Tab-separated table of C-alpha atoms and ligand atoms in Angstrom:
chain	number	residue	atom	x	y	z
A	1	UNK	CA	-18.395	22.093	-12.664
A	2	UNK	CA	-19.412	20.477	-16.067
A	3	UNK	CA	-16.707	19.255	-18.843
A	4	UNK	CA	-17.016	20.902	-22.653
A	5	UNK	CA	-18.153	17.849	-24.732
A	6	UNK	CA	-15.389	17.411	-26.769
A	7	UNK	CA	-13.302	16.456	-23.841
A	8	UNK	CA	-15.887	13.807	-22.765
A	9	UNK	CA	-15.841	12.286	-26.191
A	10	UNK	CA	-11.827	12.374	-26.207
A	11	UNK	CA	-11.841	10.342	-22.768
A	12	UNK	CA	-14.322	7.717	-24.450
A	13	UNK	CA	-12.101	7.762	-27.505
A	14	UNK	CA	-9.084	7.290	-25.248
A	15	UNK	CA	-10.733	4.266	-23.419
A	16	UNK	CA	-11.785	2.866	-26.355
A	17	UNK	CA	-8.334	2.525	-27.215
A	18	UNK	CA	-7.448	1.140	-24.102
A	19	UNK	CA	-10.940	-1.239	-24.061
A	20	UNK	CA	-8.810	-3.680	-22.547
A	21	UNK	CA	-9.181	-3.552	-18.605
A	22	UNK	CA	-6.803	-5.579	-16.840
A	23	UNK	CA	-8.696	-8.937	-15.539
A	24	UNK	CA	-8.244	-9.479	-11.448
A	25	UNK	CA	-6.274	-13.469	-12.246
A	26	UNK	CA	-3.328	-11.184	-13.546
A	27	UNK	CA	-3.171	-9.719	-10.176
A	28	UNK	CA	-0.969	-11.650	-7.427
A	29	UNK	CA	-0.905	-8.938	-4.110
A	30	UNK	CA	-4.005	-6.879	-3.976
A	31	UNK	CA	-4.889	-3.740	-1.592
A	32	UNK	CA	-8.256	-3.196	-1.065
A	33	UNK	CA	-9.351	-0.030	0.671
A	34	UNK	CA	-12.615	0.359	2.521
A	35	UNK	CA	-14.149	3.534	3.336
A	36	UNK	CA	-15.830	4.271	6.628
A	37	UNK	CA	-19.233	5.263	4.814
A	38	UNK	CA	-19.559	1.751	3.586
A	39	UNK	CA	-18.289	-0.509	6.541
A	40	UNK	CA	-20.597	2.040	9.072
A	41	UNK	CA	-23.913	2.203	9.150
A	42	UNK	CA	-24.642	6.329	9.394
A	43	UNK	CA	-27.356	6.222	11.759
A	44	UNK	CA	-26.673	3.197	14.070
A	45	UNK	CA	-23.161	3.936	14.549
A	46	UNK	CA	-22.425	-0.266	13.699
A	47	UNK	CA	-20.306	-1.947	11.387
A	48	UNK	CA	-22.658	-3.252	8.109
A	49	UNK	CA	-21.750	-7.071	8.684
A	50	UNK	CA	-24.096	-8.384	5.944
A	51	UNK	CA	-22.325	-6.043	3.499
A	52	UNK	CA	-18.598	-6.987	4.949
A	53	UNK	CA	-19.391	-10.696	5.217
A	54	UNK	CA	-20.261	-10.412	1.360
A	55	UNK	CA	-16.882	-8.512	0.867
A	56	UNK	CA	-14.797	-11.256	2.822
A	57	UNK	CA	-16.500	-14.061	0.595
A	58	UNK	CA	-14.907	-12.254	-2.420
A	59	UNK	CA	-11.475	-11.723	-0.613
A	60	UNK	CA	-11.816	-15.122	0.627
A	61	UNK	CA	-12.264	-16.346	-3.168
A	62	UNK	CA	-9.019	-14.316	-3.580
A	63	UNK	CA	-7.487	-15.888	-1.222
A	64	UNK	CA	-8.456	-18.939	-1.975
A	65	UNK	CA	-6.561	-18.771	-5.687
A	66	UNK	CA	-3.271	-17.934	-4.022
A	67	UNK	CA	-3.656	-14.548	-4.283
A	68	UNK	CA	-1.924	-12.263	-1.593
A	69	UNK	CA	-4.894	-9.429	-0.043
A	70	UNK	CA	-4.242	-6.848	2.062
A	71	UNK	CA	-6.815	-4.648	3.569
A	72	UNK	CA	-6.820	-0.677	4.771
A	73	UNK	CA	-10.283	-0.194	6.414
A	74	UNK	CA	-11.298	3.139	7.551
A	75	UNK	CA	-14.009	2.924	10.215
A	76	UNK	CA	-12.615	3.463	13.482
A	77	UNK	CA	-13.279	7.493	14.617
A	78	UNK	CA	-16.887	6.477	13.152
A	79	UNK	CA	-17.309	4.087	15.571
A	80	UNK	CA	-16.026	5.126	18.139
A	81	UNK	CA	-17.698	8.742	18.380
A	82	UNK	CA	-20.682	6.507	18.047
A	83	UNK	CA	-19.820	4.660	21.323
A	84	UNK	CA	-18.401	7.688	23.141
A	85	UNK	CA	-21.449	9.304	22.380
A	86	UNK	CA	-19.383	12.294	20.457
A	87	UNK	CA	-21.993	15.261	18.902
A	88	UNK	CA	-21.391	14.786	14.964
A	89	UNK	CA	-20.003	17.044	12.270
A	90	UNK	CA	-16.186	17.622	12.465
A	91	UNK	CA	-14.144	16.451	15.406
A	92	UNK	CA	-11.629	17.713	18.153
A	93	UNK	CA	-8.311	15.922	17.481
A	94	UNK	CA	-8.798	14.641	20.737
A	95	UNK	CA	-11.809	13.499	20.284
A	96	UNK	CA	-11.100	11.601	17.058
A	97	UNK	CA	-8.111	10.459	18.729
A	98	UNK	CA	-10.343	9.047	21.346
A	99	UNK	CA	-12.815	8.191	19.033
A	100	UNK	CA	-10.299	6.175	16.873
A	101	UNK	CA	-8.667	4.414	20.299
A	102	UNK	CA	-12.027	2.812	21.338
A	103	UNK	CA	-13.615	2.301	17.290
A	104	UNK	CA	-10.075	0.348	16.180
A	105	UNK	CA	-10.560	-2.092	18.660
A	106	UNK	CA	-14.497	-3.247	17.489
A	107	UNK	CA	-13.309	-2.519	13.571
A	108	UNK	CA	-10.332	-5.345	14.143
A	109	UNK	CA	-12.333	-7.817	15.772
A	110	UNK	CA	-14.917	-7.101	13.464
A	111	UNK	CA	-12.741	-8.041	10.711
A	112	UNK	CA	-10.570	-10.656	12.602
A	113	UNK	CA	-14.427	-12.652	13.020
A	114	UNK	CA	-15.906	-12.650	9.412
A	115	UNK	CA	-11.800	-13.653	8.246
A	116	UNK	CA	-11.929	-16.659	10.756
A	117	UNK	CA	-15.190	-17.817	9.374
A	118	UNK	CA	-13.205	-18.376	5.920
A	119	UNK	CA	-10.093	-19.915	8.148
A	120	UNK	CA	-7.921	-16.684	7.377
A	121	UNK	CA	-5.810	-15.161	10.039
A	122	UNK	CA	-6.079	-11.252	10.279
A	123	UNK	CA	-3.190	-9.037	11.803
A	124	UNK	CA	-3.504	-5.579	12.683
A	125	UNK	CA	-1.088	-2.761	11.788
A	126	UNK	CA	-1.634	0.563	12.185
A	127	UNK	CA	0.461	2.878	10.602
A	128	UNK	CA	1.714	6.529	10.970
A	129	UNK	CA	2.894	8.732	8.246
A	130	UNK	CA	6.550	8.170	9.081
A	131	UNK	CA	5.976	4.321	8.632
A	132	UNK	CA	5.827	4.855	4.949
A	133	UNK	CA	7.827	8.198	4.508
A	134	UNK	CA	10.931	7.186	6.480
A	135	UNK	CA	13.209	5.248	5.137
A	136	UNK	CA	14.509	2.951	8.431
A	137	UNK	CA	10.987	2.740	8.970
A	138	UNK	CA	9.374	2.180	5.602
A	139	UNK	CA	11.595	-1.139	5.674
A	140	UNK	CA	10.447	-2.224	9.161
A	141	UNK	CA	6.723	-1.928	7.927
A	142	UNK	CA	7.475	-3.687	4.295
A	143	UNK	CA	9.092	-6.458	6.258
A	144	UNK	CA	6.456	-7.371	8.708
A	145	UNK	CA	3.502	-6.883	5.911
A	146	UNK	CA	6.049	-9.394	3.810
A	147	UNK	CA	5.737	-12.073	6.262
A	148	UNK	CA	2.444	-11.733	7.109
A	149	UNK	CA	1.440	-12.112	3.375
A	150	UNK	CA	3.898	-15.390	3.357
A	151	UNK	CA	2.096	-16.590	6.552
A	152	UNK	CA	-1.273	-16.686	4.373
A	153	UNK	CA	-2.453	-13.838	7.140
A	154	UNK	CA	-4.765	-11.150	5.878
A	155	UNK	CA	-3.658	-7.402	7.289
A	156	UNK	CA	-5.753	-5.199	8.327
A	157	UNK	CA	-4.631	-1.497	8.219
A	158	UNK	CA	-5.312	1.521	9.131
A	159	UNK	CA	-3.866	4.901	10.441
A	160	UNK	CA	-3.145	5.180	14.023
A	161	UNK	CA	-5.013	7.938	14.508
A	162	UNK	CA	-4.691	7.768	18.260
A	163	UNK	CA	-1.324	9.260	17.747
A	164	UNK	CA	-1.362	10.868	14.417
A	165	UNK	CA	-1.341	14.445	14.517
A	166	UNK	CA	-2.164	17.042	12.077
A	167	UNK	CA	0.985	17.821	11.372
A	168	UNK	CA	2.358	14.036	11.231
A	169	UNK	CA	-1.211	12.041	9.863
A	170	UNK	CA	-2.081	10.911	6.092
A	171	UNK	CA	-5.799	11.865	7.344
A	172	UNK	CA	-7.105	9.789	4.716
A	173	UNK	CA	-7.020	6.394	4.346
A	174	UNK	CA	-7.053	6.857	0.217
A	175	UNK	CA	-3.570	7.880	0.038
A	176	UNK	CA	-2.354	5.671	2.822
A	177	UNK	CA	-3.845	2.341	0.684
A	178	UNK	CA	-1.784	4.103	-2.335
A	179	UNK	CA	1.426	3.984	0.125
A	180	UNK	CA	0.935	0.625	1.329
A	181	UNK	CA	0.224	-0.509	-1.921
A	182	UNK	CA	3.678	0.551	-3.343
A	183	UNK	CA	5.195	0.166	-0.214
A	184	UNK	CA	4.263	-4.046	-0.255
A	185	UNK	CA	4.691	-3.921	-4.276
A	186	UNK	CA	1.519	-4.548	-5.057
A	187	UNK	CA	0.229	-4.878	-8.440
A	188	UNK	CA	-3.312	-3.529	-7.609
A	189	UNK	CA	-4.876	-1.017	-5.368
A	190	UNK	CA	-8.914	-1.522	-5.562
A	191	UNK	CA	-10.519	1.663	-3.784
A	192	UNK	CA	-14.240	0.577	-3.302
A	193	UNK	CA	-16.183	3.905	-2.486
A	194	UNK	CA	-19.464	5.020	-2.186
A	195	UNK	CA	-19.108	6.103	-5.780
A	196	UNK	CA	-18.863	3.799	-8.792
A	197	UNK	CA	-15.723	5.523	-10.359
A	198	UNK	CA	-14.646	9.008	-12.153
A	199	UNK	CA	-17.115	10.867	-14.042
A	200	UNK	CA	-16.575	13.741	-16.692
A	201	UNK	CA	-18.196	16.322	-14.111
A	202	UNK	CA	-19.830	15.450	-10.266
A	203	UNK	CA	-22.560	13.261	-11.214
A	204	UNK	CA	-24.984	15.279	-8.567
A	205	UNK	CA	-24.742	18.380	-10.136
A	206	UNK	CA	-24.319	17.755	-13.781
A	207	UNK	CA	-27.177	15.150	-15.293
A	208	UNK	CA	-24.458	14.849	-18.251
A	209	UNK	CA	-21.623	13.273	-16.479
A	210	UNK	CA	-20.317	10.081	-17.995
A	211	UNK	CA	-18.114	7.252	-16.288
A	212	UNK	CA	-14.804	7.559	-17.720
A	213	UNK	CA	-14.101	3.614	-17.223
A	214	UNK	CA	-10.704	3.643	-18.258
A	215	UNK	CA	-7.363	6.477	-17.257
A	216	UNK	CA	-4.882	5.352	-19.320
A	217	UNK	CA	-2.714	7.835	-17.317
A	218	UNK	CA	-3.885	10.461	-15.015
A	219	UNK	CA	-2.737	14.237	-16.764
A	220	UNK	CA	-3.743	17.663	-16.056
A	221	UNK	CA	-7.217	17.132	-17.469
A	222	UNK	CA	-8.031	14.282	-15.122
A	223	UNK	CA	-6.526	16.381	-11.829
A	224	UNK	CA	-8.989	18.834	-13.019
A	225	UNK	CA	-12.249	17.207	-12.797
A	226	UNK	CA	-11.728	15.318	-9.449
A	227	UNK	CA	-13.949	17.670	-7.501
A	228	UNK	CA	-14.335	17.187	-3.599
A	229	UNK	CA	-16.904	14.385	-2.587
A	230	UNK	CA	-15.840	13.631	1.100
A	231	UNK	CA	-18.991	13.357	3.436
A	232	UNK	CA	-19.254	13.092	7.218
A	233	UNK	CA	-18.102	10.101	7.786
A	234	UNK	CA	-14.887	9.478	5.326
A	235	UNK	CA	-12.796	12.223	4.736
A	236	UNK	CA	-11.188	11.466	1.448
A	237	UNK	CA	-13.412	12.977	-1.863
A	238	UNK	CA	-12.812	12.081	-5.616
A	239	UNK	CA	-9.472	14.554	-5.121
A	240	UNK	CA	-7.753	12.489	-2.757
A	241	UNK	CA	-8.420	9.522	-5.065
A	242	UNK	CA	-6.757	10.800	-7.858
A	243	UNK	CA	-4.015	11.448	-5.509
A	244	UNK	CA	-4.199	8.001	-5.064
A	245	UNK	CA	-3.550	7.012	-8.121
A	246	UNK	CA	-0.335	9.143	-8.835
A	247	UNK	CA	0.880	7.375	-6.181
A	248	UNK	CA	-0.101	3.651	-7.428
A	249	UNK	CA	0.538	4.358	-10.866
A	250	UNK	CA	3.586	5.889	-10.623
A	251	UNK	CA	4.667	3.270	-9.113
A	252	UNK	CA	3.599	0.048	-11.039
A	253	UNK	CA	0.164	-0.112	-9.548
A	254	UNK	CA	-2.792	-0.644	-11.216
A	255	UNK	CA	-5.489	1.218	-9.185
A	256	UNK	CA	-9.315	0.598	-10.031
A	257	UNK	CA	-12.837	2.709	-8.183
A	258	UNK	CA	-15.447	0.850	-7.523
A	259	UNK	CA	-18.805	0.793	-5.570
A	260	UNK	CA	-18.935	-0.608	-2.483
A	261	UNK	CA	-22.527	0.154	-2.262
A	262	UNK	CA	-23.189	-3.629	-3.492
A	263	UNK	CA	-22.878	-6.732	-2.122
A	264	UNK	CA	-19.843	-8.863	-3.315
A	265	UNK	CA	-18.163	-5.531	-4.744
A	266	UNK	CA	-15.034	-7.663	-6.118
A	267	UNK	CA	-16.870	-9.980	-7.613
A	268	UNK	CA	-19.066	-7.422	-9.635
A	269	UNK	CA	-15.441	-5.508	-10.481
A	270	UNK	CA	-14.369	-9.196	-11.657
A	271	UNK	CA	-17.709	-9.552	-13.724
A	272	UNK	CA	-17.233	-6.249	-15.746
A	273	UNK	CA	-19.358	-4.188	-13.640
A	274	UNK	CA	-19.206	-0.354	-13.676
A	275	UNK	CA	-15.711	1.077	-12.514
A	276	UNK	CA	-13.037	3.195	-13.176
A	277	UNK	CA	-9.338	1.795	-13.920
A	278	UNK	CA	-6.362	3.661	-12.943
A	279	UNK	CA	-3.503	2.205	-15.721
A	280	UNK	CA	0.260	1.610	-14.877
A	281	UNK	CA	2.489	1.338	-17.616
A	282	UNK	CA	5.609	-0.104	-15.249
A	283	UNK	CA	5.506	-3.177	-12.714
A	284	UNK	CA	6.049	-2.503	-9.234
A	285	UNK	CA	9.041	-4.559	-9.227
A	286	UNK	CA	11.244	-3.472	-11.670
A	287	UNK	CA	9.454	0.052	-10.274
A	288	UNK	CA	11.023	-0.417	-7.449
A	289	UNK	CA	13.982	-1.660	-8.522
A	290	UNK	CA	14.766	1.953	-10.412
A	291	UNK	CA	13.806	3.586	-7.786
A	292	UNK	CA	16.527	1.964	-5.929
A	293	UNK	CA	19.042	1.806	-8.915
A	294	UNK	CA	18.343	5.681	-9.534
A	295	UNK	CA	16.813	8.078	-7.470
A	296	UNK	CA	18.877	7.018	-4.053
A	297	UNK	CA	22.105	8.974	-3.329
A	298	UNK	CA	23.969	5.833	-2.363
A	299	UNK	CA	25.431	6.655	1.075
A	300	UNK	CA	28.625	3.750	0.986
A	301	UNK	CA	30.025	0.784	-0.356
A	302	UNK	CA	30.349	-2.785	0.083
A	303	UNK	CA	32.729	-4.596	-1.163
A	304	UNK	CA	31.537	-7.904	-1.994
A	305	UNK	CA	33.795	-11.469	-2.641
A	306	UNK	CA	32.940	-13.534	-5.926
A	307	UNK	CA	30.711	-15.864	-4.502
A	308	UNK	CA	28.335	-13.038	-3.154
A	309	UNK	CA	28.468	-11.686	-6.797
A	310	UNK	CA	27.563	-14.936	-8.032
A	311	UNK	CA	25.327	-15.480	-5.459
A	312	UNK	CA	23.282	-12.316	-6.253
A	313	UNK	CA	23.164	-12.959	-9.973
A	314	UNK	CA	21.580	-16.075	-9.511
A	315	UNK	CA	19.029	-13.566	-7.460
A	316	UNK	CA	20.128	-14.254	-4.259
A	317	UNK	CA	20.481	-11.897	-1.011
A	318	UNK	CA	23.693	-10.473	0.276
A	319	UNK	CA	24.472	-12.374	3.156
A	320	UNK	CA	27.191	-10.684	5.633
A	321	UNK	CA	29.602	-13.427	5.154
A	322	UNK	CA	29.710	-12.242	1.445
A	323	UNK	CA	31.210	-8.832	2.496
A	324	UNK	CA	35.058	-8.155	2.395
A	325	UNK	CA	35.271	-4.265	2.994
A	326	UNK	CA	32.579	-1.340	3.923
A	327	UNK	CA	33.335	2.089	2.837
A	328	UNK	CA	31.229	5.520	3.926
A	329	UNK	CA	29.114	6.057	7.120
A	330	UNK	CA	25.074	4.543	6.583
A	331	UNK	CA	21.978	3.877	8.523
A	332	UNK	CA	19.942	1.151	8.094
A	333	UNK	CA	17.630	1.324	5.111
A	334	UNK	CA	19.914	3.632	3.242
A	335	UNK	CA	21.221	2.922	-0.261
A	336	UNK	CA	24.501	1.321	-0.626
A	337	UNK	CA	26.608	0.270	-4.133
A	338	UNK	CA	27.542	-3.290	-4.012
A	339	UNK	CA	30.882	-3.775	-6.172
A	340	UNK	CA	32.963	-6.664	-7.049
A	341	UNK	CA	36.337	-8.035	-6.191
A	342	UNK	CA	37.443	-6.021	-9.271
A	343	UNK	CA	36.069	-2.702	-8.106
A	344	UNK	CA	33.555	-3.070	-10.768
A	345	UNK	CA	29.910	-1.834	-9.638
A	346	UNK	CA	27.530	-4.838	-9.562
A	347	UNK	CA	24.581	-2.989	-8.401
A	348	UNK	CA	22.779	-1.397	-5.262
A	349	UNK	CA	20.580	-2.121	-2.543
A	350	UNK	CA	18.960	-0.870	0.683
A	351	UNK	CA	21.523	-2.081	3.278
A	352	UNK	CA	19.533	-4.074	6.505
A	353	UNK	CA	22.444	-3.130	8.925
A	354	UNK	CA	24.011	0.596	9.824
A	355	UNK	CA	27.801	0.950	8.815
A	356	UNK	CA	28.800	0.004	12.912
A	357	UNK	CA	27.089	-2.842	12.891
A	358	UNK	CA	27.642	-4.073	8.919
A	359	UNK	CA	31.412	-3.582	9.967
A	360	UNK	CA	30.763	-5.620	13.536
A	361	UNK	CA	29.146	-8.733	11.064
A	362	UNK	CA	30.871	-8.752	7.283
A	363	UNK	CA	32.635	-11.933	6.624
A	364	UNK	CA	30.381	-14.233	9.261
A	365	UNK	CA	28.092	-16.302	8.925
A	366	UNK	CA	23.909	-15.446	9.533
A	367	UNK	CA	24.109	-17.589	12.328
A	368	UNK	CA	26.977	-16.050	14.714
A	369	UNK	CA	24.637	-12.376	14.266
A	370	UNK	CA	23.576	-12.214	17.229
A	371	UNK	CA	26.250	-13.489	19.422
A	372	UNK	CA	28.264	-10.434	17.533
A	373	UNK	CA	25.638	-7.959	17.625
A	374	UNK	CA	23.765	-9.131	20.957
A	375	UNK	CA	19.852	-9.214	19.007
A	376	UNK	CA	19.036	-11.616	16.716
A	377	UNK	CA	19.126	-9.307	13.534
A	378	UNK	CA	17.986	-10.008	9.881
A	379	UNK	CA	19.773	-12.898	8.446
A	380	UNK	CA	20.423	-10.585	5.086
A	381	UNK	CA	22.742	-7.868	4.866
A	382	UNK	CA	20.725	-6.619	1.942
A	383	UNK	CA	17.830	-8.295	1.132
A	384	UNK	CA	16.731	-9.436	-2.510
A	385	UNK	CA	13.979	-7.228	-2.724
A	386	UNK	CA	16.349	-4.534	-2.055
A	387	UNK	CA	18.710	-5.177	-4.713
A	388	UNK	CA	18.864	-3.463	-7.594
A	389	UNK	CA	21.448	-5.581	-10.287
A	390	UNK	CA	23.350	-2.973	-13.121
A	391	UNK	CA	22.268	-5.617	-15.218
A	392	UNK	CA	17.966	-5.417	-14.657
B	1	LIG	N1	-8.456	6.439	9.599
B	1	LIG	C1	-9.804	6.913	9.712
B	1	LIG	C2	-10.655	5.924	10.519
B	1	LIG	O1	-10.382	4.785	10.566
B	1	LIG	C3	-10.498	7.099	8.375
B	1	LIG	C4	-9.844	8.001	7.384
B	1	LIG	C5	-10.658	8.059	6.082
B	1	LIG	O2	-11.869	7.942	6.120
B	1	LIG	O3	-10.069	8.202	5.001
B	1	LIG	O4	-11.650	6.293	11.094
């Protein structure tokens, strides 16, 4: 497929515009997803380590600056069919079940190795589609990646393909980096690839195609050139990207392609090399926040005393011992509207407890939670990352 010229010139003329590109010391929590074509080397089966060691120097340099990095690393069925001694070309599920079972285990330690070298703790979490999709669960998941990035740890993610299903699996690890990224708030999602960005037209078959380096926001005309470029070994293609970047960008993501076929790839991103950026005109937080305020069909109330109110405006968390009343029937991680003394709605938030056991704890104190509830819970009844104020 090859693009009409006009429309090449008008995404120049549109990056032009935007010749700006975000620079990476804006950027405080950063996903970066590697593909299994990079991290494996095709005809050995093995993981690259010269090429990962250079990548962990650059996430290390991250790192080092305070930043927060997360990782999603494909890799695992590709090693594993390797050590199984699986026939190539397109798997059984149970085979790239298998396949992933015995490849996640060398792809960790792999990781967990070149990390420790640079004195940085990896953790492994592998995630299934409901992880991210479900609400009770999307909360568990955001949690434990939230302490992990406040213990200085480095995650390293992936799907659990051992259990995923066709029916119940991402299947590519593009779109799960997207939903991590929005589901830890990050403010970039860097997809290194085994090509260098978007082009107007598949660079293989059309000698014409241009790098568009900059979306400013990904319309109809973008969906339409992102042709399919999976190969063997990864499964997501230039389409799945672009999915990708709905996802981050809708969601106050930046999202930038790069090549990973270089060494120090986020280092030559830093230095201006040749990309594509993915632009987000919100910020994940306030994002977030809207999504909370807006699209969540609250499903009860608390009723909160007028220190939690205060407490909240000065951007704390709703602690139990703030509640008075609960109103309405609620699982954990549902939305809840959090009004005043006065009746008055002060805002909402995603509510830690179900209504049984909100009702078993309001009016105590964090510390008598588990003697009440009989496991140590969450100390906050709605946490402040959960809380959307009317006032925001
Ligand atoms: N989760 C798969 C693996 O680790 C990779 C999926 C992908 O390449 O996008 O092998």
């Amino acid at each position: 497929m090859s693009m009409a010229s006009p429309e090449s010139a008008s995404f120049e003329a549109s990056s032009d515009a935007q010749a700006k590109t975000p620079a990476f010391a804006d950027f405080r929590r950063i996903v970066i997803k590697v593909g299994s074509a990079l991290l494996v080397d095709r005809a050995q089966g093995r993981v690259r380590l010269a090429w990962l060691t250079s990548l962990v120097e650059d996430i290390a340099a991250l790192h080092a600056r305070g930043c927060e990095v997360m990782v999603v690393s494909s890799g695992a069925i590709a090693l594993g069919r390797t050590v199984l001694g699986l026939p190539s070309g397109p798997l059984k599920l149970e085979d790239s079940q298998a396949a992933a079972a015995v490849g996640q285990i060398a792809l960790s330690k792999t990781w967990a190795d070149i990390l420790g070298h640079y004195n940085i703790t990896a953790g492994q979490v592998l995630l299934t589609l409901g992880d991210t999709e479900e609400r009770r669960r999307y909360l568990n998941a955001r949690s434990t990646l939230g302490r992990l990035m406040e213990l200085r740890s480095v995650p390293i993610i992936n799907e659990n393909d051992t259990v995923a299903t066709t029916e119940i699996r991402y299947g590519d690890n593009d779109r799960l980096a997207a939903r991590v990224a929005t589901m830890a708030s990050a403010d970039l999602l860097v997809l290194l690839s085994d090509i260098d960005g978007l082009y107007t037209a598949p660079p293989a078959q059309d000698p014409n195609a241009t790098l568009i380096p900059v979306v400013p926001r990904i319309g109809a005309e973008i969906e339409a050139i992102a042709g399919d470029a999976g190969s063997e070994l990864s499964r997501g293609g230039m389409r799945t990207k672009i999915e990708a970047g709905k996802i981050a960008t809708s969601a106050g993501t930046h999202m930038v392609i790069a090549s990973g076929h270089v060494k120090n790839p986020l280092k030559r991103i830093m230095e201006g090399g040749r990309c594509t950026w993915f632009l987000t005109s919100a910020n994940p937080v306030r994002a977030r926040k809207s999504w909370i305020a807006g699209a969540l069909e609250p499903r009860g109330t608390l009723h909160l005393d007028d220190g939690a109110v205060a407490a909240l405006r000065r951007g704390a968390s709703l602690l139990p011992a703030g509640v008075k009343r609960i109103d309405g029937q609620f699982d954990r991680g549902d939305a809840v509207v959090l009004r005043g003394p006065d009746g008055a709605e002060v805002g909402r938030g995603l509510v830690a407890y179900d209504s049984t056991h909100a009702a078993r704890i309001m009016g105590h104190s964090t510390s008598e939670i588990e003697a009440l509830l009989g496991v140590k819970g969450r100390s906050e009844m709605v946490h402040r990352d959960d809380l959307a104020l009317g006032v925001e």
